[in-house]
Amino acid sequence: MVPARARVEGFSGMSDDRDINAWREWHEHRLATVSAPYGPLALTGTHWIADYPEGRIPAVPGRWRATADGVVLSASAEEGLALDGKPLDGEARLGADEGPPAHSRLTAGELRFVVILREGEWAVRVFDPASPARAAFQGVEAGPYDPALALPGHFRPYDRDRTVQVENADGRARGLGLGGELSFTREGVRHTLQVAVDSGDGSLWAVFGDATGGRTSYRFRFLRPGTPAADGSVTVDLNRALLPPCAFADHFICPFPPPGNTLAFEVAAGERRLKGALVDGN
């Protein structure tokens, strides 16, 4: 594969400025992450177990059955599955995987199988380092670093968490949990994004759209501003706008932006789309 550094785009007028260098390091790390053997480009399928009442999922070994508290997988040794590094010959009960796909408990050769739970529905994902998407990956188009898009912001938590129904990339509506509002001012205009809050470290996560979406950028993007200070202050750096996982593989079920999370101006910075991809969400 092409080295990550060779695929970095948008570095007109690079200097020794610490912010620009930090952005470059962040972007190169992103390229390495998404193109890794079990990164998002390696996802070849998300299979909802309820869609296969007989328990057989095409191209996935074993017999799968969802229960109220997990998944029951039955397999013979001949099917080539391994659980925790040991051949699976019989029945196993599985919960949702919490770690990265590279560390999944269930494998078959180079394949990794990841069990997920979404709103009470169980599915198994298949990650294949030989996926066509990973082989065809040419890089990520990104706008040049713009210091004017690293803005002071303020987080205001809601009195209680809210859940809104939003369409997902697979066409289904699902609940999106929101914990507060992130506000910032650009060119004298105040903007607000509804954000989710990580229950572990308090970091923020936004799904947002902007005026470039579907034209020169993917139709929506993610933003992870980090954890606010005690007074709610946090930097809103739109240079670190992220492509959602579904930009790399159609089998992800990314949520679309909630109401009010489409910015009226163009965010020409950050990750824009896959190199060589079409617009209008691709």
Steps between C-alpha positions, in 0.01 A plus 500: 500500500612863449664640817265722700724807467487478121122514505458811714328769297440872545833616642553819306756723666600266782704668771645427839186630669414266786130492422559405138753234595262360763226487237730319258588242763131455582412455133780252434389300804146497363621369164692222672198414715240481223730302271610253770430128440187514717410864456166620359605423142517131593130471593329277242166437667265579790253212535194541725440161656121547503512505119617137502247303709655171386830616650715474190657825378645485146882495500510494882587169669285349773137520601394822671210562740416818688367483857392764749848527650736412217573281202529122489742371238524133405780373278691185416877483490488460121357851462829652608383739771719580798383659826763666718765331287364147539302300239127519558327164491161526667302790640610838634313793651620842388433854616566822315867559419639808674851509353630574150439245221868400499447363852168326439451169679373318193716434195530280191843530344551869421131583549374666818138475616364772728168467685309827544177603671291794379170588671438140602598349163804275460726486197836359398750699300765350275841666460727380221843661445475388135180702444463674161454837671830471684681389185357795304567764767693799359481737795275766650447843348542764770488876493812700593533597865313825570576664836178701469305176544651417840248687712435544872180324598283435801315187604169521685368165627130422496321449830455142391610300198275509196444249223390603153408272213723556198537317173803274473712420196315169452168683463364417845425751777667441836536689823796738536587593857585867558645652814522872429577784262834622368503865395764706319520825307638539149522838325265650756231233460422257781453133408381210712539124463322233702761256629524161666712462814717196569397354835860401572717806447240768427633565148263645242390362165294675233346389172475804276438613146613816322460683172754276323316176584414291195683744272869512580489304827329189628138579591577523874797471732594437862678731744666396828603820684625319811401551863387849609669678789315545828355830375374337178765650274628281216665563163281435196761413237321439172836413343452166674165420346486125442347285232250262661568125480229459235714711264748211500259205486129483420444247779525753782176650636614855579236745628421806291519845665218575745272798430689828522845348447554621144727804492403772254859570391754292311749293700767457235746366759530156656439168330283555194456168320695198383746581227344407165147481644195669356301761689141477632599286795773290340 
